[in-house]
Every structure is written in C-alpha cells, then in structure tokens.
Coordinates of C-alpha atoms in Angstrom, one line a residue:
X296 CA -16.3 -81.9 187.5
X297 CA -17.9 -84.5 185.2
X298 CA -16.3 -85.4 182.1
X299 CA -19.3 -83.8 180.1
X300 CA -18.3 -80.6 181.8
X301 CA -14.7 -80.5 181.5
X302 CA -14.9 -81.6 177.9
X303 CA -16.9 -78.1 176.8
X304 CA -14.5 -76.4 179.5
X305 CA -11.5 -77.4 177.6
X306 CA -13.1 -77.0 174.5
X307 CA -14.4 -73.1 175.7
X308 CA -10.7 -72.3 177.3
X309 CA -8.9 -73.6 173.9
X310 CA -11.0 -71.7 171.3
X311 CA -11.0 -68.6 174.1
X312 CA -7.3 -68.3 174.2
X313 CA -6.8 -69.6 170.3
X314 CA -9.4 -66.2 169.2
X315 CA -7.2 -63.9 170.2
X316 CA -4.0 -65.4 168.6
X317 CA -5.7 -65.6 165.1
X318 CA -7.4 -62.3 165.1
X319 CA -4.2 -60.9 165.8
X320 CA -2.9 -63.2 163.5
X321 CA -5.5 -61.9 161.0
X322 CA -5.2 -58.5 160.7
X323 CA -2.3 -57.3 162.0
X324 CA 0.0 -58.3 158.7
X325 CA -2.1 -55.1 157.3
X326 CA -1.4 -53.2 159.7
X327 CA 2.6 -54.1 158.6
X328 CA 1.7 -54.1 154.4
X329 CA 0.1 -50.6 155.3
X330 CA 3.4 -49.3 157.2
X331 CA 5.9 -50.6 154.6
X332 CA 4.1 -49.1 151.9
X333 CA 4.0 -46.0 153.6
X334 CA 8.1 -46.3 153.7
X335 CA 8.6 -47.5 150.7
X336 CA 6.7 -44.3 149.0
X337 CA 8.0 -41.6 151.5
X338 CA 11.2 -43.4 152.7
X339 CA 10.3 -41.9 156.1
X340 CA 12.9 -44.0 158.2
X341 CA 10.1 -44.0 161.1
X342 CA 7.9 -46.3 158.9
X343 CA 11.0 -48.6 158.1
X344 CA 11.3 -49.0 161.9
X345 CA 7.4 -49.4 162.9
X346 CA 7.0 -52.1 159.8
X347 CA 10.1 -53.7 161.6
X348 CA 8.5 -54.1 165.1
X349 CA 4.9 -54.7 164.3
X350 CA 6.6 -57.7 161.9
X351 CA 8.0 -59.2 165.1
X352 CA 4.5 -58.7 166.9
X353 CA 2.6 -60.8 163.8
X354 CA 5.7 -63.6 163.8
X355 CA 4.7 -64.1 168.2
X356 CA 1.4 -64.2 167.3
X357 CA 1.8 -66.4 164.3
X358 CA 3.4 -69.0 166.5
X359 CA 1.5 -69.1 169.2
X360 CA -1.9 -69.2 166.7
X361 CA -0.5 -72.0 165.2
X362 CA 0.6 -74.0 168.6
X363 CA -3.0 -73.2 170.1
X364 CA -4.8 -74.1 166.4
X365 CA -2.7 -77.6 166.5
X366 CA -4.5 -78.3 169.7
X367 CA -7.8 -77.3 168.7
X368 CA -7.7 -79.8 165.7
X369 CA -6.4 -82.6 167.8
X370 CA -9.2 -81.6 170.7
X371 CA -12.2 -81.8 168.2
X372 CA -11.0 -85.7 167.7
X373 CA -10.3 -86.6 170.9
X374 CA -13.0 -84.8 173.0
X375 CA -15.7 -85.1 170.4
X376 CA -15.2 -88.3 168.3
X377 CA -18.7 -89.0 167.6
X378 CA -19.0 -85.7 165.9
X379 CA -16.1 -86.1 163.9
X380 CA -17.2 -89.0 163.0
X381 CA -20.3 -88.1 161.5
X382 CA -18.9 -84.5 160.1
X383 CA -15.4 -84.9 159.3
X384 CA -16.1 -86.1 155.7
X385 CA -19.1 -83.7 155.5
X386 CA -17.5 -80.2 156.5
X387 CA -13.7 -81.3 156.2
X388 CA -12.7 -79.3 153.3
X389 CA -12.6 -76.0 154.9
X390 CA -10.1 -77.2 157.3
X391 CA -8.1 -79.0 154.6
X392 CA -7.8 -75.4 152.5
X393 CA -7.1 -73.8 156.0
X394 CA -4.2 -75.9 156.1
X395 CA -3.4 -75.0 152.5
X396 CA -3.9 -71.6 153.6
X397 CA -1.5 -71.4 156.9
X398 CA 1.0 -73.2 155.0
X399 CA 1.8 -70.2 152.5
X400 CA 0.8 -67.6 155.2
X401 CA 4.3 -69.6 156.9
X402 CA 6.4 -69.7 153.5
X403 CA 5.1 -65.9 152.7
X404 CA 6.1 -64.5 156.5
X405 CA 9.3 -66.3 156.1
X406 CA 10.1 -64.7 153.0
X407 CA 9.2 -61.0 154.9
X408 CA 10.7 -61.4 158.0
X409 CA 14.8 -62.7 156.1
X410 CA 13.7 -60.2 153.0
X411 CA 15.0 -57.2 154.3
X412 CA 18.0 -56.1 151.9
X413 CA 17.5 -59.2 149.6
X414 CA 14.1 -59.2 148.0
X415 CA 13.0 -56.1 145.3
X416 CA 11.2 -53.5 147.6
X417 CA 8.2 -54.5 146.6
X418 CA 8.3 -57.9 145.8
X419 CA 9.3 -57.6 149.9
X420 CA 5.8 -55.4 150.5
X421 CA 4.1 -58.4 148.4
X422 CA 5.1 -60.8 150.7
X423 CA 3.6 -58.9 153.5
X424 CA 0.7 -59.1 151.9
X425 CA 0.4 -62.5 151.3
X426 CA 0.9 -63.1 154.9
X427 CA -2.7 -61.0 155.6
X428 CA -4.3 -62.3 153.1
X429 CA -3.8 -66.3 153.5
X430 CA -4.5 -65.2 157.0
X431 CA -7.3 -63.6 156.6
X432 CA -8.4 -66.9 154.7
X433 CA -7.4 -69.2 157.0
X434 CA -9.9 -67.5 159.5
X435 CA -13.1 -66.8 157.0
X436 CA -12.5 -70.8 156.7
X437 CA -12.5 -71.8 160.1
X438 CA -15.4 -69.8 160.4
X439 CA -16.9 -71.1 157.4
X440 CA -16.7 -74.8 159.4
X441 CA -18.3 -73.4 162.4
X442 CA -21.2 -71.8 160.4
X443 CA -21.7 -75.4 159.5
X444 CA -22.1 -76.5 162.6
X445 CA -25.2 -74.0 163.1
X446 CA -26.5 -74.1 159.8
X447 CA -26.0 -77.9 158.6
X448 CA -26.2 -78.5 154.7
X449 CA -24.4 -80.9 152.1
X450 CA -26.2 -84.1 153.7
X451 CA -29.2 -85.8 153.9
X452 CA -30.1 -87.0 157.1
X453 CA -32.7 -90.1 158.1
X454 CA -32.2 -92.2 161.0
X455 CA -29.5 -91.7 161.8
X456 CA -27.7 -92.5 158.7
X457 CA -25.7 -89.0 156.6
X458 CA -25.8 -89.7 153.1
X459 CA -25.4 -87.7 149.5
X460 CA -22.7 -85.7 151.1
X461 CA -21.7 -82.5 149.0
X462 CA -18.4 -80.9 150.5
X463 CA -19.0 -77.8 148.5
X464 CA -22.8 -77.1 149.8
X465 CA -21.4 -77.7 153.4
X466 CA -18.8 -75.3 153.5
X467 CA -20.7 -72.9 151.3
X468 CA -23.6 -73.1 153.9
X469 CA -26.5 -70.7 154.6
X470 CA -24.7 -68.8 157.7
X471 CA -21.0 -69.4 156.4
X472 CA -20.9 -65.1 154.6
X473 CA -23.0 -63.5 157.8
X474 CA -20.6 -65.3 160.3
X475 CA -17.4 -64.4 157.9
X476 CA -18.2 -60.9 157.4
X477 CA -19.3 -60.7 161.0
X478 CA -16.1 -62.2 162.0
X479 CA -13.7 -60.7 160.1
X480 CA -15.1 -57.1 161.0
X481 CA -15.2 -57.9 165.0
X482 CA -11.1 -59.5 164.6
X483 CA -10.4 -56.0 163.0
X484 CA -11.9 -53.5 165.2
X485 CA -10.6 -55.5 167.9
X486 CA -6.6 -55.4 166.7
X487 CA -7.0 -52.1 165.5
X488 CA -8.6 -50.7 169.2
X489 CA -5.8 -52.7 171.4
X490 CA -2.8 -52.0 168.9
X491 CA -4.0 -48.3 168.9
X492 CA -4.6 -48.4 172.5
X493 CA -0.8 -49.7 173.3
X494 CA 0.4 -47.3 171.2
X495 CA -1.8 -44.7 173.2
X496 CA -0.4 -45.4 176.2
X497 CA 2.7 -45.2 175.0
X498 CA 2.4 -41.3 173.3
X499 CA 0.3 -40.6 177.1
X500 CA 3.7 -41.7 178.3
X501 CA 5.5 -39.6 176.0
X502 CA 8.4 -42.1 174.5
X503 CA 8.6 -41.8 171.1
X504 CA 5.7 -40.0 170.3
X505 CA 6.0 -39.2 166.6
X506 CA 7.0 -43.0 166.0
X507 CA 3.5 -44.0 168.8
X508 CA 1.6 -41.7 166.4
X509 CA 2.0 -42.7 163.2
X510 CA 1.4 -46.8 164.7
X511 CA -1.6 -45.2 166.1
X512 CA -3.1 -43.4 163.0
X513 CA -2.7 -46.7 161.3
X514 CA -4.2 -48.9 163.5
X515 CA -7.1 -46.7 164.5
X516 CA -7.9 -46.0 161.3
X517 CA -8.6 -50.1 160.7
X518 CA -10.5 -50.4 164.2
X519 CA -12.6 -47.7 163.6
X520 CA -14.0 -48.4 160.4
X521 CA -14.4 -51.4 160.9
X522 CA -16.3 -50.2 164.3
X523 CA -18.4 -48.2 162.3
X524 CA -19.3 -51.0 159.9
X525 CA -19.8 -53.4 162.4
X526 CA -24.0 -52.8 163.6
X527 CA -24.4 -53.5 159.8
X528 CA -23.3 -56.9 159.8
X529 CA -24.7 -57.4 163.1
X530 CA -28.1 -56.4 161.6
X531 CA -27.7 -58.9 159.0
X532 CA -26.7 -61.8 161.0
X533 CA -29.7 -61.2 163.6
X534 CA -32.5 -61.3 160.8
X535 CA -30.5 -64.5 159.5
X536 CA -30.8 -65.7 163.1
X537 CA -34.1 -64.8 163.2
X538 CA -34.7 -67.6 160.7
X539 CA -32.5 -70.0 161.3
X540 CA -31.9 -70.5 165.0
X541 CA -34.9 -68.7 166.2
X542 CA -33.9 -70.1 169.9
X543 CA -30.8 -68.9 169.9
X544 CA -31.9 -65.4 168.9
X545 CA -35.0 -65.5 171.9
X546 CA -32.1 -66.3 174.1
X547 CA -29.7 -64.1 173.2
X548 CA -33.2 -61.2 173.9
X549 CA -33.9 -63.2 176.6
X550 CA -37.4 -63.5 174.9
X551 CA -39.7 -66.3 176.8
X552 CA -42.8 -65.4 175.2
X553 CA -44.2 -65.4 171.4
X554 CA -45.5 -61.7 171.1
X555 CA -46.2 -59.2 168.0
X556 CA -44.4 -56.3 168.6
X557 CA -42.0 -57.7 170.2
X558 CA -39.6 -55.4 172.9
X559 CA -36.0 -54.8 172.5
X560 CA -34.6 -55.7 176.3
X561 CA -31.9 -53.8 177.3
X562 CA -30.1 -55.3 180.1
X563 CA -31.8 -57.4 182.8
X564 CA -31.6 -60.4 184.4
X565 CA -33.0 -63.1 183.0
X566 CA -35.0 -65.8 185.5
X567 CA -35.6 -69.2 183.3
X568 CA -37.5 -70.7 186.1
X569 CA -40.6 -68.0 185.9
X570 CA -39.9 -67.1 182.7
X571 CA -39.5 -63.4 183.2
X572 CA -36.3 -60.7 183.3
X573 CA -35.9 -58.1 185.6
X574 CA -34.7 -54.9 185.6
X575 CA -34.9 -54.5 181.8
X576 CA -35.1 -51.3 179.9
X577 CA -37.9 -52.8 177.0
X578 CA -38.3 -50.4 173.9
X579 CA -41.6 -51.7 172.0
X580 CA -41.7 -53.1 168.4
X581 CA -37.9 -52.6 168.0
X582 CA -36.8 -56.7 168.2
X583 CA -39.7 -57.4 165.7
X584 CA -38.2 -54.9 163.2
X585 CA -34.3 -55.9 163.9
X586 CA -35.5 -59.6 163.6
X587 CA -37.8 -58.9 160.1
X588 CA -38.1 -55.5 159.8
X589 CA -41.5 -55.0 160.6
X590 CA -42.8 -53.4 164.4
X591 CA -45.7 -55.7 164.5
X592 CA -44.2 -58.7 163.2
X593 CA -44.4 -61.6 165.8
X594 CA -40.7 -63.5 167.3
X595 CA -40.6 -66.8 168.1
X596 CA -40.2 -66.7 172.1
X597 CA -38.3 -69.6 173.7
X598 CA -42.3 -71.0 175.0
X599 CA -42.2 -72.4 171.4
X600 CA -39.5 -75.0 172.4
X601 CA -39.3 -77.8 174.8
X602 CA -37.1 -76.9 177.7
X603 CA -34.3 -80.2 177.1
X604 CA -33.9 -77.7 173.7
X605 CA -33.3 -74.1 175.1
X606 CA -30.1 -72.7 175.2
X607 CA -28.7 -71.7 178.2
X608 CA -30.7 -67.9 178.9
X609 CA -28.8 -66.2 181.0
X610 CA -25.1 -67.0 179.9
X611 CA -26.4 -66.1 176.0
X612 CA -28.2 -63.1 176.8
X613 CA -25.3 -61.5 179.1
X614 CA -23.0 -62.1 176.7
X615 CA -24.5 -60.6 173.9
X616 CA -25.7 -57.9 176.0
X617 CA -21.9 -57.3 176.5
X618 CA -20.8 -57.5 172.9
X619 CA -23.6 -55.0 171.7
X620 CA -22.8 -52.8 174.9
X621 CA -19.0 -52.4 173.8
X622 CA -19.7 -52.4 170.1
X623 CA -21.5 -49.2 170.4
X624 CA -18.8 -47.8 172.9
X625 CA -16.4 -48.5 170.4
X626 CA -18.7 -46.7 167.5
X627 CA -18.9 -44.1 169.9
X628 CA -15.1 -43.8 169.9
X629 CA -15.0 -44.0 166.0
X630 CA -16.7 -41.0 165.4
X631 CA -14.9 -39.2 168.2
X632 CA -11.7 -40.0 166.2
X633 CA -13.0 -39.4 162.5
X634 CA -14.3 -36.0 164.2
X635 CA -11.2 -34.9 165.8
X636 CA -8.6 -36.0 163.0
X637 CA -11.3 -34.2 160.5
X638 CA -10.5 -30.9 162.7
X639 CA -6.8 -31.9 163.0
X640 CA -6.8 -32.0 167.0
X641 CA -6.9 -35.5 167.7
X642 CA -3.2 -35.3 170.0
X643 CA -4.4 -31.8 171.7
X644 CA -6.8 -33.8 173.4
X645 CA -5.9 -35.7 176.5
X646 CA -8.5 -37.3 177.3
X647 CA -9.3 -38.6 173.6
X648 CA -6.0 -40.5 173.7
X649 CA -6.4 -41.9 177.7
X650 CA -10.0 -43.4 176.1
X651 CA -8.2 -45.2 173.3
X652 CA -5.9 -46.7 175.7
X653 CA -8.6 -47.0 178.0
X654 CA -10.2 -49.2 175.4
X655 CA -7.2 -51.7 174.5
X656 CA -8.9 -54.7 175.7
X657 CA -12.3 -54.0 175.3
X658 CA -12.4 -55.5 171.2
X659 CA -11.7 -59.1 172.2
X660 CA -14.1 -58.9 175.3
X661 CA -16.7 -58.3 172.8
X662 CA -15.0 -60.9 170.5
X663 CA -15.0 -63.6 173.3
X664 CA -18.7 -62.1 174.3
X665 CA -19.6 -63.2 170.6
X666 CA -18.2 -66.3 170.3
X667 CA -19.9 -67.3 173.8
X668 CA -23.2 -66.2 171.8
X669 CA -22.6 -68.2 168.9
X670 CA -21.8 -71.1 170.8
X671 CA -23.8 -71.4 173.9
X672 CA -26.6 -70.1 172.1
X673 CA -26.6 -73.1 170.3
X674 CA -26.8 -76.0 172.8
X675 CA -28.2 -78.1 173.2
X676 CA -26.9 -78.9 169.8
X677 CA -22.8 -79.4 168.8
X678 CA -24.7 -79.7 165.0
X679 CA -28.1 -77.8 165.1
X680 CA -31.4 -79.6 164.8
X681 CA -28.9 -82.7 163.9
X682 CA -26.7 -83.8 166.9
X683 CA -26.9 -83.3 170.9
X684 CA -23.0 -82.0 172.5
X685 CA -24.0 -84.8 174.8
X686 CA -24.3 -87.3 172.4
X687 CA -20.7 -86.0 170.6
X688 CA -19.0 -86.5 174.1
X689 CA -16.0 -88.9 174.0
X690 CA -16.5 -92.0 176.9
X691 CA -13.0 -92.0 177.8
X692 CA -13.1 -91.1 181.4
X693 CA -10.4 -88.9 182.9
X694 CA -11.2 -85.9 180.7
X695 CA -10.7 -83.5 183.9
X696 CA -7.3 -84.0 184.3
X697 CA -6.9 -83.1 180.4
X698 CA -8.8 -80.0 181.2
X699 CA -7.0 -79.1 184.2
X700 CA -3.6 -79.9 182.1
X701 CA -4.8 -77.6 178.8
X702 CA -5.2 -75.1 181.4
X703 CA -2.0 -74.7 182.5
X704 CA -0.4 -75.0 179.0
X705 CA -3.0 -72.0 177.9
X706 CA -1.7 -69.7 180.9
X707 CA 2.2 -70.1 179.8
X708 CA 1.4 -69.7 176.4
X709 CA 0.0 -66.3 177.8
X710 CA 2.5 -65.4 179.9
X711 CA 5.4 -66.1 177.2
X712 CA 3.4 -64.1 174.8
X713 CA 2.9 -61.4 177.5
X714 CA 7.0 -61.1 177.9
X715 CA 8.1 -61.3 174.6
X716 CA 5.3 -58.4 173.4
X717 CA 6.6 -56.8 176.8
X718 CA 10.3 -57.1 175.7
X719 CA 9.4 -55.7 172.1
X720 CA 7.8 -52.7 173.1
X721 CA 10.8 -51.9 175.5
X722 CA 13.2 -52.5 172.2
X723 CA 11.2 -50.0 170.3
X724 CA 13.4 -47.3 171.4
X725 CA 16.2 -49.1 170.4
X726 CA 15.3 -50.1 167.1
X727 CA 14.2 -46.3 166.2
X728 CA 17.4 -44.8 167.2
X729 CA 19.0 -47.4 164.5
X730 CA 20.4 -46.1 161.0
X731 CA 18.7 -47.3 158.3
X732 CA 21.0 -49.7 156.1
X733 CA 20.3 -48.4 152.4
X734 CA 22.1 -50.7 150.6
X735 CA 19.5 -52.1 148.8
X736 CA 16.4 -50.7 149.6

C-alpha cells in the first residue's frame, strides 16, 4: 500500500468509525430531555428509569466521540499538512466554536449525569438539554467545515497564492445549510431506527416490555420523522449539486453522457472504461427534473470533464445507490408506524416490530453510504476546483504502518463500546426493579 493510499484509508476508517459516535452523540441527549420530561410531568417511575439508562448510553458515546474526534483533528495535520496549511486560517473557525461547543456539551452532561437529587427538577431537565443542543452544534459545525471543502468561499485564489480571507463567508458557505440539514436529518433517523430497533428486539424478547415500549415510542417517533423528511432535503441538496459539483452528481447517476431528458438509473453497474452501465432500470426525464426541475432540461454527463477530474464512478454511484435504497425502506417503515400507532395496533403486530429490529443498523449504513458520496464524489479534489488530495498528501513515508496502527485502535474502541452498551442493556432489568429515591425530586 502506497502512502497515498493508506493516507485516504486512515482518513476513510477514522471519519467511518468517528460518524457513528457523534450522531449518537447528537441526537440521543433528546431522546434523554424527551424521557425526563415525560417523568417529570407524569412521575411514571418507568421514565425515571429509561432517562437513567439512555444517560449512560449518551456518556459511552460521548467519550468515545470525543477520543475518535481528537484523532481526526490531529490526522488532518499530520496526514494532510499542505491542506491545512493553505485552509486552516481560511475555514478554522468552525472548528474553533466546535471546540467551544463540546466544551459545554462536557460541563452540561456533567452537571446531568451527578444532578440527580441535587439540581431543581428542571434546572436538571435543562441540563439535558444543553447536552443535545451544543451537540447538535458541534456536528452542524463540523459539517459546516466539510461543506467548505466542496464549496470553497472566503478567499481569493490566483496562482497559487489565498488571499482576502473572510472566516465568516467560509464557514457560512454555499453548501454549509443543504449539508447541515441533510446531516442532521440522516444522524436522526439513524439513532432513532437502531435505538428503536434494540429496543425491538428486546419487547420480541419479551423482558421488560412496558419499559422496551415506551424507549421504543420515543425513539421511533424521532427516526421516523425525520425518515419522512429526509427525500426533502435530499431533493434540495441534489439540485444544489446539480450546480455546484456537477461531476459529482453525474457520478453519483452514473451519467457519462450530456443528454436533455436525462434518465433516472436505478441500479446498475457502472463500466468507466466504455462509458456505459448495465443492468439499469432508466426512467426518462426524471434526473433532469430532480437536478432542475424541468424533464427536458439537459445534465452535465461526466464527457464534459477530463478523465484525471472524474470522481471515482462506480464507488460514488453504489453508494448513493445504497443510501437512496435504504432511505426509502426506512420511509416505507415510517408510514407503516404512523399507520399502525394511528389505529392503536402497532405491538399486535409481530412482524411490524421484528422489521424495526430488523432495521437497527440499516440508518448508519445509509449514513456511511452518504458520507462515501460526499467524499469520493469529490476527488480528485481534498478542496474543489482548488486543491488535488494528491497534492495535500504529507511526504513523510511510513504512513502504512500509521494506517495499519489506527486500525487496530478503531476495532477496540468498538469492541469496548460494544461490551459496555452490552453490559447496560443486561443492567436494565436491574435498574427498573429499583425504588425510586424521592427525596428531592
């Protein structure tokens, strides 16, 4: 492996693993607020005790986001230190108010998980909310950085040189609210599906059901909307690709040809060296009107680019072929849910609950599907239309070993994570069967 190669390997496995902590990490400190507030109104000891074990859940996951985020910030430096170079001062503040952000998310989860029996009950709930929110914040940032890196603004650029550099116009860039909403939609459908589909599995089980339940109303209630929102965003952010990165978007359809009425391609495989796909279900018109709403309007087809600056076909198209293929599984499982809690026989149906728990991993293999579109799709570019990856590439040889190294760190994070989530879920019996202490709450 060359150290090109294991550079954007170490780079792909950190932000793969680091995803899934700070979606988690995201959204999950609702799913808490949301539980506590339900105890606090109906003093439903059940509520106390789900509040209680989901808080445990978003403190593992808060460590290990922030173990895994401290390597990605020290990995951008040392694998890529002609980028940073070049964009640090240009697309740093994001990161510098992410910092901001993860420090009170740290002094606010503090304060929730040693506030039991101290704090006012609400000034306790508050707390829990802070710990979404600066959450939440600290990922629209991040992604707010990343949207720089496919939509560059806040500099001049000639020669080489970056000059009149405007912080606020860089982080406040032309993709930075399609990617955020986009983002923040895909990190809560995916929670909500694989916290719902543990506690699925659990009531299929039959422990606990009435405490599984209530978790699972909760948390399906977030994924699904969120489900059902999501095409709308995804809608937006393809027109906006349209525009922008019309490679990426002819990669992600696997579109070699400029053409009006451009086909939708459903599945196939993509062949870059005739230029054709196989095997494709085509549905005329419909990619002209997703990309600008009209059937006969033409699309930019990857023949409009030299090959040195396509993105990689068939890895883009696949994966977004995967992401829209689940997304619309898991709409599909929305309204089943909205339709069957709307006639009040949601838990009379078997099978409705095996498919949520079916569908427990399935959010953040659409999530990693994205994030494999947004960042393949982009190559060969690390800053679009700006800077080559190859040119960002840090000469220090040996980088193999670092990949090889990161690897192994990544896969005992996960398996820690694995046995302390593992260990909690066994404790829930335990923790319901517990009195509730009332002396202050």
């Amino acid at each position: 492996m060359d150290d090109f190669l294991a550079a954007r390997s170490q780079m792909a496995l950190s932000l793969g693993f680091h995803i899934i902590y700070a979606c988690i990490g995201m959204v999950m400190p609702f799913f808490m607020a949301v539980s506590h507030y339900k105890w606090i109104k109906s003093k439903d000891d059940r509520y106390r005790q789900l509040t209680k074990a989901w808080s445990k859940g978003v403190a593992i996951f808060f460590a290990t986001g922030a173990v895994s985020g401290t390597m990605l910030s020290f990995e951008l430096g040392l694998l890529w230190p002609e980028f940073m170079k070049h964009a640090g001062p240009i697309f740093g503040m994001p990161f510098s108010l992410e910092g901001t952000a993860f420090f009170i998310e740290a002094i606010a989860l503090g304060f929730y998980l040693y506030g039991w029996n101290r704090f006012n009950p609400w000034f306790h709930w508050f707390t829990g909310v802070v710990v979404g929110v600066s959450g939440l914040a600290s990922g629209i940032l991040v992604v707010s950085a990343n949207a720089w890196m496919n939509s560059p603004a806040g500099f001049d650029f000639d020669n080489g040189t970056y000059s009149n550099i405007d912080p606020i116009a860089a982080m406040f860039n032309d993709a930075w609210l399609f990617q955020s909403i986009h983002m923040t939609l895909a990190a809560i459908a995916a929670t909500g599906f694989a916290v719902a589909g543990v506690h699925a599995f659990m009531i299929l089980k039959k422990k606990n059901v009435d405490f599984h339940t209530r978790a699972f109303k909760i948390a399906a209630s977030f994924g699904t909307i969120a489900a059902l929102l999501q095409p709308i965003s995804g809608d937006l952010s393809a027109k906006d690709i349209a525009v922008r990165q019309p490679a990426k978007l002819a990669a992600m359809e696997a579109h070699f040809h400029t053409s009006e009425k451009a086909p939708l391609i459903i599945g196939g495989i993509p062949n870059e060296e005739t230029e054709t796909i196989d095997y494709a279900i085509e549905l005329p018109g419909m990619l002209s009107f997703l990309a600008h709403g009209d059937f006969d309007q033409e699309v930019t087809g990857l023949d409009k680019f030299a090959k040195e600056d396509r993105p990689p076909v068939l890895v883009t198209h696949f994966a977004f072929q995967i992401m829209v293929g689940i997304g619309m599984f898991m709409m599909l499982l929305a309204v089943i849910f909205f339709l069957s809690y709307w006639k009040k026989q949601w838990l009379d149906r078997r099978w409705f609950v095996k498919l949520f728990a079916l569908a427990t991993p399935l959010g953040f293999i659409a999530v990693e599907a994205g994030w494999t579109v947004t960042e393949v799709g982009r190559q060969p570019w690390i800053i679009h239309n700006v800077m080559r990856t190859a040119d960002a590439v840090t000469p220090m040889p040996g980088i193999a070993y670092s990949f090889y190294i990161f690897t192994a760190i990544y896969l005992s994070l996960t398996v820690v994570v694995i046995f302390l989530l593992n260990r909690q879920i066994k404790m829930v019996p335990l923790l319901y069967d517990q009195p509730e202490d009332k002396s202050n709450h």
